[in-house]
């Protein structure tokens, strides 16, 4: 029999324990409690609460026990074991590729369920299941990183086939590549990208739910085995896959929100599906004071008031102001609060910028292209121009190329450095922007993206350099880049023609509507002229470098060049324009090189050419003469340097001039001989010339030498 003291103790214990158990709001654990053993009841309630507590990977202690008991253990395929050994013991520096691989796999799983839903809409499900997205969660305390997708999910057999065994050819090829010192970045190329998780994790848990199949749990601790069991929690995913990585000590950097955001933006910014990260937000909010704080505040206020009253008495001021008392009463009526920092969790979208290159160019506005350019390059100004295209054939890819409005400050300082202005994607997953030869160096100012559906994921830069793939992509990119520049050039030439016609006619339409239309046309023309001028000021040297280095595209590049001439009145003209207004009988395109426009237009070398009415191109850029040496002719007309010897004029009196020249040579024989002796160490020869009209003599350069300029 229990005495009254025992009953009192039991009542006290019950009051303490039972409310705590209900506060946890956990399911009741069935057990038979012996009335005489109060301690036993307390222990078993505690055990129940512990069993229901959720661990970092989402399993309670009780569920873990059930899971461990029901796990079926499997051996990894031998080659997979070797593969994992390589990865686990790797000193590979770019461990971050694991995140790219997991997001890419999640995207593929989402693509599969979306495709399946076309034939069977019910496969997609309803509510949250129909929302196709990827979610990333970080837990610093448990040192875990989790990625969840609502993709097609995996059944037990899928988990065995996809994560436990791999097509021998793929694994063998990867192992062979690694044995020869290959790049670990190639891992995804062989279909084994999932195993890159072992670069950063020593244990991996995969929870997956496939339509019509029970939810499964796959687990491996980077040894030679993996285990699979039915999930004791039932269906928690609805559909899809959740991968939880228990990170190694040297991989805790991947628990930092900022770092994960940067990696997602670098590698997976243009994935088709939204990628969310669960982030911690800290906000300042006002909350009412609790009883203790309120009591303390009132005491402090009363003490302060007493001090003020005492001060008034000392000052002899006993006058009471009712309005102030009223104000004090109002203040007292307001609830007393304090500011506290409140920590909350919310999902943040990481890939707001969409891959506009996958859309039809006709559906994309200029504003969208400009926004994408700024997001891609971190530039603040709109680009000068862009081209959006799809390449088909040996290698299929989509691309957008941009001409920025300004050149980089170090453009010609790193002409031999790797070009990282064009980013390569495979199925919208970023692969690399480190290329030696994706674009020729004269086009190193272009920026853009290339996205291929055909290339293997994680195709390495080394592999690209050694294959024909890069050459095919490069050829197409160069062709399209020159097409983009040609459009700018043609628009400028057309605008110049329109401007010239308006200047010649001087007529104006009488109707206001026509005046408005003409004004709009003038604005468009001025804009086209200004844009091309801006382009040449920024990248004119690049085009000239292209004439030197790219013989296949030399003619196309030559048409893009612009020069001032002796007839252009300070305006820049193209070589086709020069040819179109050559005088009848003119057989050469004449040019002169110098340091400035003023210097060349007063040069005595131009005397005969001006007399004949021939137009002369002014070349005042130091690179011009080098460019011309690689451009012997244009449109079947030879380029002739007015500062070099043996200049031909091609006029109808050439035969008569030759006779006069021979006669002068004979009569001036003595002077020529004296000058040769006088200048023997400074000149190669002294000759009589018909190129001068008022200047007695000039110093010219040999046919194959460099001019003084």
PDB file of C-alpha atoms in Angstrom, residues 42 84 113 166 179 207 243 327 332 350 360 389 398 427 516 525 588:
ATOM      1  CA  UNK A  42       9.625   8.808 -16.643  1.00  0.00           C
ATOM      2  CA  UNK A  84      35.512   5.810 -55.768  1.00  0.00           C
ATOM      3  CA  UNK A 113       9.133  13.836 -65.675  1.00  0.00           C
ATOM      4  CA  UNK A 166      27.744   1.491 -64.219  1.00  0.00           C
ATOM      5  CA  UNK A 179      45.621   6.518 -65.225  1.00  0.00           C
ATOM      6  CA  UNK A 207      16.036   9.337 -50.677  1.00  0.00           C
ATOM      7  CA  UNK A 243      20.557  13.768 -51.779  1.00  0.00           C
ATOM      8  CA  UNK A 327       1.058  63.629 -22.088  1.00  0.00           C
ATOM      9  CA  UNK A 332       1.933  55.291 -19.952  1.00  0.00           C
ATOM     10  CA  UNK A 350      19.342  31.850 -57.326  1.00  0.00           C
ATOM     11  CA  UNK A 360      13.484  31.955 -80.874  1.00  0.00           C
ATOM     12  CA  UNK A 389      21.915  31.995 -83.988  1.00  0.00           C
ATOM     13  CA  UNK A 398      23.116  27.773 -79.983  1.00  0.00           C
ATOM     14  CA  UNK A 427      22.583  21.711 -71.911  1.00  0.00           C
ATOM     15  CA  UNK A 516       8.126  63.707 -89.562  1.00  0.00           C
ATOM     16  CA  UNK A 525      20.855  57.318 -90.248  1.00  0.00           C
ATOM     17  CA  UNK A 588      45.482  51.378-108.505  1.00  0.00           C
TER      18      UNK A 588
END
